[in-house]
Coordinates of C-alpha atoms and ligand atoms in Angstrom, one line a residue:
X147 CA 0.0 0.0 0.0
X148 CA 1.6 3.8 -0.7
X149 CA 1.8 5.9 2.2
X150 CA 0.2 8.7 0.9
X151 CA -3.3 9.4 0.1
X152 CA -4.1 10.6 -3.5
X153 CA -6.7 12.8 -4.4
X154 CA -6.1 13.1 -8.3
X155 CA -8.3 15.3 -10.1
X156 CA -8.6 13.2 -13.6
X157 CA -9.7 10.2 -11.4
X158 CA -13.6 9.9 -11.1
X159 CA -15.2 10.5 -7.5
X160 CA -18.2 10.8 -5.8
X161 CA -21.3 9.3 -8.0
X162 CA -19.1 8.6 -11.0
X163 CA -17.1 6.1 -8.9
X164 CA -20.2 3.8 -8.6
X165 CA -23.0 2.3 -10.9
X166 CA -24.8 5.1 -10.7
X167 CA -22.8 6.8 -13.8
X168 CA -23.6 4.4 -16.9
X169 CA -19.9 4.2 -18.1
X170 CA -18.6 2.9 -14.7
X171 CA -22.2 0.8 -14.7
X172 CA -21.2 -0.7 -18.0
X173 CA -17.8 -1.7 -17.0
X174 CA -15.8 -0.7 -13.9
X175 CA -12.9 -2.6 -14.3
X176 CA -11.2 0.6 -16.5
X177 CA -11.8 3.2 -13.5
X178 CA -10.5 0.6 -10.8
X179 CA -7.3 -0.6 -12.6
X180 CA -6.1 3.0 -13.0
X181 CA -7.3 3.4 -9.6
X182 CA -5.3 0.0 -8.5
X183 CA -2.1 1.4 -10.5
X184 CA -2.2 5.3 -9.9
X185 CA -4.2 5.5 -6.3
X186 CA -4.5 2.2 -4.8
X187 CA -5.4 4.3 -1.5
X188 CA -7.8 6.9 -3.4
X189 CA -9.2 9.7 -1.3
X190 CA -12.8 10.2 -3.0
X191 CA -13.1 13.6 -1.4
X192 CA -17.0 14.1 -2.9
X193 CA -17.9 10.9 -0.9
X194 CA -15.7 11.0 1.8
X195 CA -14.5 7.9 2.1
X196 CA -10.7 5.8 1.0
X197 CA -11.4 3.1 -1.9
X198 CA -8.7 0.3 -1.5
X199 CA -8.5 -1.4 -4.6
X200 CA -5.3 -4.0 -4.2
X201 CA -6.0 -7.6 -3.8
X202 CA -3.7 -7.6 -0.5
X203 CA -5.4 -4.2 1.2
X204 CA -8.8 -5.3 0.7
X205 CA -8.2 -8.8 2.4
X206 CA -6.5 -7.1 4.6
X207 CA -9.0 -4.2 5.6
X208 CA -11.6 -7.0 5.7
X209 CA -9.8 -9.0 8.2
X210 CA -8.7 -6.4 10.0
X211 CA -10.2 -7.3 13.8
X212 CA -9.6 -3.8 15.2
X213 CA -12.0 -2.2 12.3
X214 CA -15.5 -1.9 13.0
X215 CA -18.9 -2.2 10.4
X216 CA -20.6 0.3 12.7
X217 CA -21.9 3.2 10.2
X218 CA -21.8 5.4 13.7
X219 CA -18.0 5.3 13.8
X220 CA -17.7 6.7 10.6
X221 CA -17.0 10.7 10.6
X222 CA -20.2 12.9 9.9
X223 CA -21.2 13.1 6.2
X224 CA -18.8 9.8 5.1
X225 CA -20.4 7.5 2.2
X226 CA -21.3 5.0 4.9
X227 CA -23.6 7.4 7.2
X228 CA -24.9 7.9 3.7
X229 CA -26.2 4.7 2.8
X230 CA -26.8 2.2 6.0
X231 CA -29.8 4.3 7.1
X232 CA -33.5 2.5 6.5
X233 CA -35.1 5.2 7.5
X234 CA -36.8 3.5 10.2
X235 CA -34.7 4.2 13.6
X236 CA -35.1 7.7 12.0
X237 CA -38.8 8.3 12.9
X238 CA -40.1 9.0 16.3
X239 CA -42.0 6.0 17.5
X240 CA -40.8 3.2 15.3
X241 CA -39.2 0.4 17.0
X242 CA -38.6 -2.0 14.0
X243 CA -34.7 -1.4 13.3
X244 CA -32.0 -3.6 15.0
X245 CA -28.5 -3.8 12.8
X246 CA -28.6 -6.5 10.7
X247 CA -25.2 -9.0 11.6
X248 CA -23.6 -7.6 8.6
X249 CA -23.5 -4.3 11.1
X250 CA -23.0 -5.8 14.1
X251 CA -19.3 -5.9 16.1
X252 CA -18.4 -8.7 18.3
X253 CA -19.8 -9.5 21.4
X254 CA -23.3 -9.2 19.3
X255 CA -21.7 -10.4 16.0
X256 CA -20.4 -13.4 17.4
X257 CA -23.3 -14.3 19.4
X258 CA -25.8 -14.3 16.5
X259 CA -23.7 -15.6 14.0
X260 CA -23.0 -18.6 16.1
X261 CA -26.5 -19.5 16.3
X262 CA -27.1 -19.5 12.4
X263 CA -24.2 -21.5 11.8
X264 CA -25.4 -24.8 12.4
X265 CA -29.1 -23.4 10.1
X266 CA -25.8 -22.6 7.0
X267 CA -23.1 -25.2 6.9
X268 CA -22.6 -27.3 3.9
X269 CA -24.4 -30.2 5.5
X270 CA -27.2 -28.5 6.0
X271 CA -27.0 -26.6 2.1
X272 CA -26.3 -30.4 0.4
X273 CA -30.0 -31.2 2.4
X274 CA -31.2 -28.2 0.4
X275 CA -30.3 -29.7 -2.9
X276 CA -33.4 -31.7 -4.0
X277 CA -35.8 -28.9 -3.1
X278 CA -33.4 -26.8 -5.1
X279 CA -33.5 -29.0 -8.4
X280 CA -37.1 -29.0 -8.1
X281 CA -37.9 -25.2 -8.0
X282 CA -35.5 -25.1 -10.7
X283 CA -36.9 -27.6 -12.5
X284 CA -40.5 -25.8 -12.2
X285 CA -39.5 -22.5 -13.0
X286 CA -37.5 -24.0 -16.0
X287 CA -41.0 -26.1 -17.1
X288 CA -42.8 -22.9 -17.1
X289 CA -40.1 -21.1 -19.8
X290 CA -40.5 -24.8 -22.0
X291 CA -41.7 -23.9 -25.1
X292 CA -41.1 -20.2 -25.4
X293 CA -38.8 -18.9 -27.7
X294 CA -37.4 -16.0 -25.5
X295 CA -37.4 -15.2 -21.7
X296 CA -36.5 -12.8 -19.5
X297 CA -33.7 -14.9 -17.9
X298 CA -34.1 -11.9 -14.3
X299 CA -38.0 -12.1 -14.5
X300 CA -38.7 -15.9 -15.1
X301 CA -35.8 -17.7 -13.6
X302 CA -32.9 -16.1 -11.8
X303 CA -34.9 -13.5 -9.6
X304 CA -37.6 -15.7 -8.1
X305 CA -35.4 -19.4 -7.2
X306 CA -33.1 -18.1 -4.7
X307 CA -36.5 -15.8 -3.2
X308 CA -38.4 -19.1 -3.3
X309 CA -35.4 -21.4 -2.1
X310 CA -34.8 -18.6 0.9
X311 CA -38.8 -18.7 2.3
X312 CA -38.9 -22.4 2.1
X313 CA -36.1 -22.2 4.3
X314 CA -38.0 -20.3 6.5
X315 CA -41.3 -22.8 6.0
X316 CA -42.8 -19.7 4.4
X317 CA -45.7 -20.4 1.3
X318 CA -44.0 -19.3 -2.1
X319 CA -47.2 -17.6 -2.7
X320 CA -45.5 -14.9 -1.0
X321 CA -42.3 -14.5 -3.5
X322 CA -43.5 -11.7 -5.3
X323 CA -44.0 -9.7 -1.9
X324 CA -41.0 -10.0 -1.0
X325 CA -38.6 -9.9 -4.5
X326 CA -40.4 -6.3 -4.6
X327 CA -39.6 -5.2 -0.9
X328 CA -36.2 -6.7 -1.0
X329 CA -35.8 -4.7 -4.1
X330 CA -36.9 -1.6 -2.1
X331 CA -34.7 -2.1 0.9
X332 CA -31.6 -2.3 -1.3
X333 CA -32.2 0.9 -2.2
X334 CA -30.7 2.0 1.2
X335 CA -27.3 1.7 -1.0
X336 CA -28.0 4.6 -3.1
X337 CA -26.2 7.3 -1.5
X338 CA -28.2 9.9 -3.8
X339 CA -32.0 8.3 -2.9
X340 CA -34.9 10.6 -2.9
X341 CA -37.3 11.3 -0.1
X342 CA -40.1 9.1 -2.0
X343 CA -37.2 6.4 -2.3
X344 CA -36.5 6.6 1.0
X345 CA -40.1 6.4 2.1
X346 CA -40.7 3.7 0.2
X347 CA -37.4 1.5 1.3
X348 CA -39.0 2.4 4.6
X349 CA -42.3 0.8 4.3
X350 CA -40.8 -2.2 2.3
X351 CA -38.9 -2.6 5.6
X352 CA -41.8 -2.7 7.7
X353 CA -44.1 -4.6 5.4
X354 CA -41.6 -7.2 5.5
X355 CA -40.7 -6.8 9.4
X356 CA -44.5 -7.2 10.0
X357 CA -44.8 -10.5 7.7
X358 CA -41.7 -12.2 9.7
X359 CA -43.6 -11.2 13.2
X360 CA -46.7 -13.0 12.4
X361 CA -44.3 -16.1 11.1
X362 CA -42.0 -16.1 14.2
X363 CA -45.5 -15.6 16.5
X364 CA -47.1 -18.2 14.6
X365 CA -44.1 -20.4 15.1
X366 CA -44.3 -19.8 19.1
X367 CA -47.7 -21.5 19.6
X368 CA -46.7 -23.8 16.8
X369 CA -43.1 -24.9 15.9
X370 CA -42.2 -26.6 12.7
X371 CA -39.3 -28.2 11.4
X372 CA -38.1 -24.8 9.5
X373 CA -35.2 -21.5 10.1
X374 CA -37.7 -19.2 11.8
X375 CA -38.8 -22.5 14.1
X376 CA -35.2 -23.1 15.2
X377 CA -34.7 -19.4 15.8
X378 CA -37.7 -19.4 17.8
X379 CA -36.3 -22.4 20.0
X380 CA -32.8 -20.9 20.2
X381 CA -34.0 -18.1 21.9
X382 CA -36.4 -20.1 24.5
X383 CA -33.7 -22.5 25.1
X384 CA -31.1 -19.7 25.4
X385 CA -32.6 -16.3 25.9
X386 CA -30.1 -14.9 23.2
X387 CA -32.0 -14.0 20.7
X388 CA -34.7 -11.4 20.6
X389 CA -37.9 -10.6 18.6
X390 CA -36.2 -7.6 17.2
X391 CA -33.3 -10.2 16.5
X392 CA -34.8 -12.9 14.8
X393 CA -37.1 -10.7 12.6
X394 CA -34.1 -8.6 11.8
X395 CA -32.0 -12.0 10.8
X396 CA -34.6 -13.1 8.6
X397 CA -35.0 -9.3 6.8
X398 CA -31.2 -9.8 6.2
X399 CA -31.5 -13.4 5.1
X400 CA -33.8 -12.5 2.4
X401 CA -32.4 -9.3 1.0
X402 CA -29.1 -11.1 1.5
X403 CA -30.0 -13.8 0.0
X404 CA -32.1 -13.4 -2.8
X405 CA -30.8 -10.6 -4.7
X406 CA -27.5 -11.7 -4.6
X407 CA -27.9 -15.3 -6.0
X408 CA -30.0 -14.0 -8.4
X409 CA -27.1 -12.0 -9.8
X410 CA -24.5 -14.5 -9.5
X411 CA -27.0 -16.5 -12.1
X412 CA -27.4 -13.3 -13.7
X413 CA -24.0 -12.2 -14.3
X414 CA -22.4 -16.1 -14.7
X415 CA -25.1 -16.6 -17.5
X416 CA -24.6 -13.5 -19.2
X417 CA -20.3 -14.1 -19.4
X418 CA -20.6 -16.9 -20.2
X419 CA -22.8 -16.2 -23.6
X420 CA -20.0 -13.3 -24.3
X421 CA -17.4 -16.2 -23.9
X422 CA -18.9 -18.7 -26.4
X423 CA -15.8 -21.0 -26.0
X424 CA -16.3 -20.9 -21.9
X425 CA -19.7 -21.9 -22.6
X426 CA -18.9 -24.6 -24.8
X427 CA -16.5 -26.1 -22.7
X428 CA -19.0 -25.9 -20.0
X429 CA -21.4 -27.7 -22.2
X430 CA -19.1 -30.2 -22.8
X431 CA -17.9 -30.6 -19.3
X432 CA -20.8 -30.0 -17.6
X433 CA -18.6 -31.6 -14.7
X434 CA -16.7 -27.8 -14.4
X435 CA -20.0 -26.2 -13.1
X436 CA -18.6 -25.9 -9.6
X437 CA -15.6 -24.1 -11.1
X438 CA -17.3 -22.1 -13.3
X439 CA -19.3 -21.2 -10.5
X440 CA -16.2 -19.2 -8.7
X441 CA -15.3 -17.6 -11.8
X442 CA -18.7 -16.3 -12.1
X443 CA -18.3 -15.2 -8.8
X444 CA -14.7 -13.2 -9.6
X445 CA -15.3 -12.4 -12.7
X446 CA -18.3 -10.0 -12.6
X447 CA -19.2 -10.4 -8.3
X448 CA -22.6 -9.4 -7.2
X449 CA -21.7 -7.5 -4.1
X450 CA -18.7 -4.9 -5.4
X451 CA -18.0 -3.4 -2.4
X452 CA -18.0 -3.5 1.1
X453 CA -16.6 -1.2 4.1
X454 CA -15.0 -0.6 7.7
X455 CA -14.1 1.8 10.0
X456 CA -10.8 2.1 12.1
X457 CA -11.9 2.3 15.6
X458 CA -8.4 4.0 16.3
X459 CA -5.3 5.4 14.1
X460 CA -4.1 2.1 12.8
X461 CA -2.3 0.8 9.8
X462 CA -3.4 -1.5 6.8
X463 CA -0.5 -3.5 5.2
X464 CA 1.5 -0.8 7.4
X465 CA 0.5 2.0 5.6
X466 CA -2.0 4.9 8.1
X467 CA -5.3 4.6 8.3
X468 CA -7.4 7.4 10.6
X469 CA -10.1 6.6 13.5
X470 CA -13.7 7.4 12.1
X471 CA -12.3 6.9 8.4
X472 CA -14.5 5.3 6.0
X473 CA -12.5 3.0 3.7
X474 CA -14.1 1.2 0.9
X475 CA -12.6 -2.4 -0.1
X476 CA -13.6 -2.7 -3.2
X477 CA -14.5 -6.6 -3.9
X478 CA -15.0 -6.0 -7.7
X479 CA -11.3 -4.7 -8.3
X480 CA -9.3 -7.0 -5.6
X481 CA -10.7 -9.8 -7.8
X482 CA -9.5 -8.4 -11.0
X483 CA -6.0 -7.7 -9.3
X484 CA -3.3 -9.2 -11.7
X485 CA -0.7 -9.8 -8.2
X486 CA -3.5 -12.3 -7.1
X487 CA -4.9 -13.3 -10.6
X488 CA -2.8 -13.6 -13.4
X489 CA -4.9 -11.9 -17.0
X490 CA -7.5 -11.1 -14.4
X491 CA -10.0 -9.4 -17.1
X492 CA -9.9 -12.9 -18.8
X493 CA -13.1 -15.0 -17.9
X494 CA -11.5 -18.6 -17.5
X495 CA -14.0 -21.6 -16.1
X496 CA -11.1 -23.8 -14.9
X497 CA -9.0 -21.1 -13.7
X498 CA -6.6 -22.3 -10.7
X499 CA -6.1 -20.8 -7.3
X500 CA -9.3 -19.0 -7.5
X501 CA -9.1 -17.8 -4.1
X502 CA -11.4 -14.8 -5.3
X503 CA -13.0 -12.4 -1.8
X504 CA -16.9 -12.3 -3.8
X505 CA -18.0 -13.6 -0.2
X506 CA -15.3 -11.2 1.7
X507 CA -13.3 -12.7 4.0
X508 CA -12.5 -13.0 8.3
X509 CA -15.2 -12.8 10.9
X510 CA -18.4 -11.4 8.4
X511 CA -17.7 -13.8 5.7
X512 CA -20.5 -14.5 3.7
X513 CA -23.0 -16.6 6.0
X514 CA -25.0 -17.7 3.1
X515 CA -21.8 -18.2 0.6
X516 CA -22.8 -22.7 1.2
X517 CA -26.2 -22.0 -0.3
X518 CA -25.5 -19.4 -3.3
X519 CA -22.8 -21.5 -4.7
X520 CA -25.5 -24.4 -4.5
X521 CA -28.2 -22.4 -6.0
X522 CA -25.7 -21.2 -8.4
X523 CA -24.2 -24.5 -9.6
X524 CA -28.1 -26.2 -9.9
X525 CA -29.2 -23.2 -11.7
X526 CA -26.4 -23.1 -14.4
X527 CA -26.4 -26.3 -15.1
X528 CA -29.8 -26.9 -15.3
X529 CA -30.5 -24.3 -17.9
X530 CA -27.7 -24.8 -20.3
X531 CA -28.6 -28.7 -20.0
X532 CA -32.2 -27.4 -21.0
X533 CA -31.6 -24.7 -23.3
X534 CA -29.4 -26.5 -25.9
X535 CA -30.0 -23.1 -28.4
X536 CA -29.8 -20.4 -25.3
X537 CA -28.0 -17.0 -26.8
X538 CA -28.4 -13.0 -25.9
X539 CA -31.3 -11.7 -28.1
X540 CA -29.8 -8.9 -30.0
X541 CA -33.3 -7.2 -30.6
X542 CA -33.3 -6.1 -26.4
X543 CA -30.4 -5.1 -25.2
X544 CA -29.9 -6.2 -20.7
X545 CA -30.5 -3.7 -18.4
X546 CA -28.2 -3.3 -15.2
X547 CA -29.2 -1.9 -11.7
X548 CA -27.9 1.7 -11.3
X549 CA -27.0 1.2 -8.0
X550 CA -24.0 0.9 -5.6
X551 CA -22.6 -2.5 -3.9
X552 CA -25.3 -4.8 -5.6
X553 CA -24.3 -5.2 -9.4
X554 CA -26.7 -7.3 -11.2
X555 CA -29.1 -6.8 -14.4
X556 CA -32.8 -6.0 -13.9
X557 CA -33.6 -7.6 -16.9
X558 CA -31.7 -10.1 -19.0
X559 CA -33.7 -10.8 -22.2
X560 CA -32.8 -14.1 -24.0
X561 CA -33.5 -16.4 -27.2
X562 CA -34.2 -20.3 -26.3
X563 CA -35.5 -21.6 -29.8
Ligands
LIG855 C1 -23.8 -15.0 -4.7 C2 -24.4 -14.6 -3.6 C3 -23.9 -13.9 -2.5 C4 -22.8 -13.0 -2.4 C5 -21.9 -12.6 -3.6 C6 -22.7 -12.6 -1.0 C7 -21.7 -11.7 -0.6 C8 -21.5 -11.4 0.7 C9 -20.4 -10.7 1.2 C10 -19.3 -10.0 0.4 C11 -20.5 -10.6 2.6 C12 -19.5 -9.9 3.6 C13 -19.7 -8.4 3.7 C14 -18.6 -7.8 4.6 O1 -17.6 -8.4 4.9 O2 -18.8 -6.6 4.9 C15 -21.7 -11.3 3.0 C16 -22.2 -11.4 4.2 C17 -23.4 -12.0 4.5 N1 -24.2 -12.8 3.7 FE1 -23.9 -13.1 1.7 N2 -23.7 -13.2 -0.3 C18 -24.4 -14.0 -1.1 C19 -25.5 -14.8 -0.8 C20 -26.0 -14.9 0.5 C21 -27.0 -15.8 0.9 C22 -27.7 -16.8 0.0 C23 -27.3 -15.5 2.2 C24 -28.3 -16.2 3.1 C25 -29.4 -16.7 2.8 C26 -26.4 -14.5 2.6 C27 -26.3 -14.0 3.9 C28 -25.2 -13.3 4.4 C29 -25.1 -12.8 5.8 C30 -26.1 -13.1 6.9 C31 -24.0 -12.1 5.9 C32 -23.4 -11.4 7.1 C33 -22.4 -12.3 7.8 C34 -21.7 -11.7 9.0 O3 -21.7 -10.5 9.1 O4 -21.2 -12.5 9.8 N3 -25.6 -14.2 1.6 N4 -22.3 -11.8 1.8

């Protein structure tokens, strides 16, 4: 890492550092290997925050166990106050908001997160599996015989909502609900949202706070052999958990959990139709899905960015870092770092030592990173296994999300005849 921080003025800052400017939307890897050569410690003074862009300092930064994810560390005005807000602990009177564990420091961190563990490891995923082949073999019935879909819209947005509340022991009558709120809440990551925005990511967040409360009340009188049930159970055996807890967890789980997978399936399927030889070698091989999988995840990750807080004056890789300062590791451009990836901008199904941070890394490492590789391996294989003729359909161009941390399409039109 340099010692000194570089505010350059040809560099982009502020909004045109995230997916809210379509060039940087459309491909970001330009803006973060200039960044990862000229500034790898870039002080984006419009935002007010330090966007670490090296393979080595994001890992590091990540890891770090004297940084904190607490928003309220960060100095006044920072990128970070910007976005965590909901708008809910805002308002006199609601009560709805506890951090979700992506938020949370140890002692909390380590208490929750030890209780979902058992719900997350790959044991528990594998038992997943055949309810996973069979949603995706329904939703993949219902596209049979079409000549185009909307890969976003009929396949990749509603299996991981559906996989996620059956979890839960939820009905999948309820997906559309909550796609559309979990859509909402994400919008908490636009640093520039509007006051209907906001007002709607607030009700989205109490719509679906409300839903979980009569679930985890229902569960009380009545337990099941479902998430919510064992949550319940954990905190009458235990006393550790709280309402506020459990409904909190379960918000997380499914904005978390849905929107993410979908755009692993979304962004894998989509390089991998720009890399006709990748694709067929995977159609050849179908055997390399699980490696595919974690080049999807590198290649184009769904979560771009995440960020922490030195509690104190500290270092990273030795180089200062300031109590209260916001710094950015950027996920996206670590994973395209040529020290750590050799022709990183090179989509490669079988590349080796794909030790890629798409799930971060230390104590907050993805919880749910067991299912979404699952749910990304089923899905991937299942459709090019399905969809012998599947190509991008040149008449509709895709559509990606114009917003921050979450990089995805909202609609990925395709040809299957
Ligand atoms: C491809 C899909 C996914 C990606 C790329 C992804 C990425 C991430 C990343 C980068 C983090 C760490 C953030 C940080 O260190 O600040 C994280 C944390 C987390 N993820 Fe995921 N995630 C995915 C799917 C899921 C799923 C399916 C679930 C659950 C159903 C889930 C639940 C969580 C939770 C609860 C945390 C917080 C863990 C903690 O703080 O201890 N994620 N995820």
């Amino acid at each position: 890492m340099t010692k000194t921080r570089i505010a350059t003025p040809d560099l982009p800052r502020g909004e045109s550092l995230t997916a809210r400017d379509a060039r940087f939307r459309d491909d970001p890897h330009p803006v973060y290997d200039q960044l990862r050569e000229q500034a790898p410690r870039y002080a984006d003074t419009a935002y007010g925050r330090t966007v670490l862009t090296r393979f080595e300092d994001v890992r590091a930064t990540v890891r770090h166990k004297q940084f904190s994810v607490d928003a309220r560390l960060s100095k006044p005005g920072s990128y970070l106050r910007r976005i965590a807000g909901t708008g809910v602990n805002e308002s006199a009177g609601d009560s709805a908001y506890e951090p979700p564990l992506v938020l949370l420091d140890d002692p909390d961190h380590r208490r929750i997160r030890l209780l979902m563990s058992k719900a997350f490891n790959p044991q528990s995923i594998e038992a997943m599996r055949p309810r996973i082949e069979s949603i995706t073999g329904e939703l993949l019935d219902a596209c049979a015989g079409r000549d185009r879909i909307d890969l976003i819209a009929d396949f990749a947005g509603p299996l991981p909502t559906q996989a996620i509340l059956e979890m839960m022991g939820m009905p999948g009558s309820a997906r559309e609900d909550f796609k559309r709120w979990s859509e909402d809440i994400l919008m908490g990551y636009d640093p520039e949202r509007d006051a209907a925005t906001q007002a709607r990511l607030r009700e989205a967040y109490l719509a679906m706070g409300r839903e979980f409360r009569r679930v985890v009340e229902a569960r009380r009188d009545e337990p099941r052999d479902d998430l919510i049930s064992a949550m319940v159970r954990a905190q009458e055996e235990q006393d550790r958990l709280s309402d506020l807890e459990i409904i909190s967890l379960c918000t997380q789980l499914m904005v978390a959990g849905n929107v993410t997978t979908t755009d692993l399936i979304g962004n894998g399927v989509y390089a991998l139709l720009e890399h006709p030889d990748q694709l067929a070698r995977l159609r050849a091989q179908p055997e390399l899905v699980e490696a595919a999988v974690e080049e999807m995840l590198r290649y184009d990750c769904p979560i771009t960015e995440t960020a922490r807080i030195p509690r104190n004056d500290d270092t990273v890789n030795g180089c200062p870092v300031s109590a209260g300062e916001t710094l950015t590791a950027s996920l996206a451009a670590a994973n395209h770092d040529p020290t750590a990836f050799p022709d990183p901008h090179r989509f490669d199904i079988s590349r080796a030592n794909n030790a890629h941070l798409a799930f971060g890394s230390g104590i907050h490492v993805c919880l749910g990173a067991p299912l979404a590789r699952l749910e990304g391996q089923i899905a991937v294989r299942e459709l090019l296994a399905r969809c012998p003729r599947l190509r991008l359909d040149p008449q509709r161009p895709p559509a990606r999300r114009a917003l921050p941390f979450f990089r995805g399409f909202t609609s990925l039109p395709l040809l299957l005849d």
